[in-house]
XYZ file of C-alpha atoms in Angstrom:
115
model
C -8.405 13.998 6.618
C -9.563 13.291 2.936
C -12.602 16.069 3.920
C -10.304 18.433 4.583
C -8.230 18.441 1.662
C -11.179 17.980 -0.109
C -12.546 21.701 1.576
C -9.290 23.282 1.799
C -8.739 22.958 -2.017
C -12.387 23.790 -2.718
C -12.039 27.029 -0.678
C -8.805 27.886 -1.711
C -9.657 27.514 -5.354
C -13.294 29.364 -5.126
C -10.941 32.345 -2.960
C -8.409 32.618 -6.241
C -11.004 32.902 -8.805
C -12.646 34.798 -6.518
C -9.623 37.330 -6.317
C -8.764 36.789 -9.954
C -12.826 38.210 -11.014
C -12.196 41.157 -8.853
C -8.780 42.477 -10.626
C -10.253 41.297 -13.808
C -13.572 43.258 -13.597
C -11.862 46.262 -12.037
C -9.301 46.296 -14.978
C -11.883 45.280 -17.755
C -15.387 45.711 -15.954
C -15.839 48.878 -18.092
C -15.290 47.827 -21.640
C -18.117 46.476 -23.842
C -18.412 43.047 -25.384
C -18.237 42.633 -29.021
C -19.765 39.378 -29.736
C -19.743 39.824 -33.489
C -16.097 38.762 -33.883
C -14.118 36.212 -31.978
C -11.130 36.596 -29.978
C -9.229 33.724 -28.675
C -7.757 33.908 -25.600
C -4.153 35.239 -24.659
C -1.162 33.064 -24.735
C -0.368 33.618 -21.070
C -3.396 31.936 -20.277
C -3.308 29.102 -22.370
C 0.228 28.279 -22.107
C 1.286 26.698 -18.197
C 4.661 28.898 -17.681
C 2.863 32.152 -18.837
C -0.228 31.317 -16.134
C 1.979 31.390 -13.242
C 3.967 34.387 -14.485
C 1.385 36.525 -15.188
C -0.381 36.129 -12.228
C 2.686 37.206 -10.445
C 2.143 40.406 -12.282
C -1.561 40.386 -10.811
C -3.054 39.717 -14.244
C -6.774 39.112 -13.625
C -7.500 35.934 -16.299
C -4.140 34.661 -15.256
C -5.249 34.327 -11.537
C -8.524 33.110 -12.153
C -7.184 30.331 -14.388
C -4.525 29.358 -11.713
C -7.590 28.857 -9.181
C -9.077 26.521 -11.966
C -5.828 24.213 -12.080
C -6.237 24.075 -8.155
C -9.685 23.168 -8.252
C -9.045 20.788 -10.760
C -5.930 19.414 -8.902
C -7.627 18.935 -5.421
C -9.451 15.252 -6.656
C -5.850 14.156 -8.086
C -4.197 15.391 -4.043
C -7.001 13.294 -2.670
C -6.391 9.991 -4.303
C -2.516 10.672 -3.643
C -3.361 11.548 -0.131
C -5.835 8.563 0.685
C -2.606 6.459 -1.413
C -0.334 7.475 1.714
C -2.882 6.943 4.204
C -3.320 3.136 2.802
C 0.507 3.003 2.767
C 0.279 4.068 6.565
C -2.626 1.139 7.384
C -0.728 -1.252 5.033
C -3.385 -2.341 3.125
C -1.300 -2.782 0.158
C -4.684 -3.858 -1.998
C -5.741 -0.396 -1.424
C -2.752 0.925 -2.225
C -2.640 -0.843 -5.913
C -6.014 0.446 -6.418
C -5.244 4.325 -5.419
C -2.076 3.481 -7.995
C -4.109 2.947 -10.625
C -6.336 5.316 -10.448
C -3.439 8.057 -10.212
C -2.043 6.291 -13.013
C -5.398 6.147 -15.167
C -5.884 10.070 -14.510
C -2.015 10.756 -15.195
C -2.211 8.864 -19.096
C -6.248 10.573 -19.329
C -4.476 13.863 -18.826
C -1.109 13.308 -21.127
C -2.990 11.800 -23.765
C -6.237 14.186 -24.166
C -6.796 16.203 -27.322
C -6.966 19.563 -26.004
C -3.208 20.892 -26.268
């Protein structure tokens, strides 16, 4: 079961970006980069609300990025899912440990430095 969620996820994620390139090439594949000054990158895609909102309105960077929260969100289903399956066995050790890992990547993500 942990495989599949594992796969699914994966494939999923790899099939949004995947989608995501394709509007964003077909929408921007034509203009030409200009390396010689920086631009940072929208709002919509750095901010969570905007990400979902935008991709609703088939924005290609906005899809794309939403396929990078999945793939980064399939490890974190895992441990939750293999959490219920020791919950199910009732090996309660197991359990503790799956708890603190959730719990370890829940305060790693809440307290980084990047927003």
């Amino acid at each position: 079961m942990l495989g599949q969620v594992l796969r699914a996820g994966t494939v999923l994620s790899i099939s949004i970006v995947f989608f995501g390139g394709i509007i964003y090439l077909y929408r921007h594949g034509h203009s030409v980069a200009n390396y010689s000054t920086f631009i940072k990158i929208p709002d919509f895609v750095a901010h969570f609300p905007g990400i979902f909102y935008n991709a609703l309105s088939l924005k290609g960077q906005a899809i794309i990025q939403i396929g990078i929260i999945l793939l980064i969100a399939t490890p974190i289903l895992r441990v939750l899912c293999s959490a219920i399956g020791f919950v199910l066995e009732k090996d309660y050790l197991y359990v503790g440990i799956s708890m603190l890992v959730l719990f370890i990547i829940f305060m790693s993500m809440l307290s980084g430095h990047a927003g």
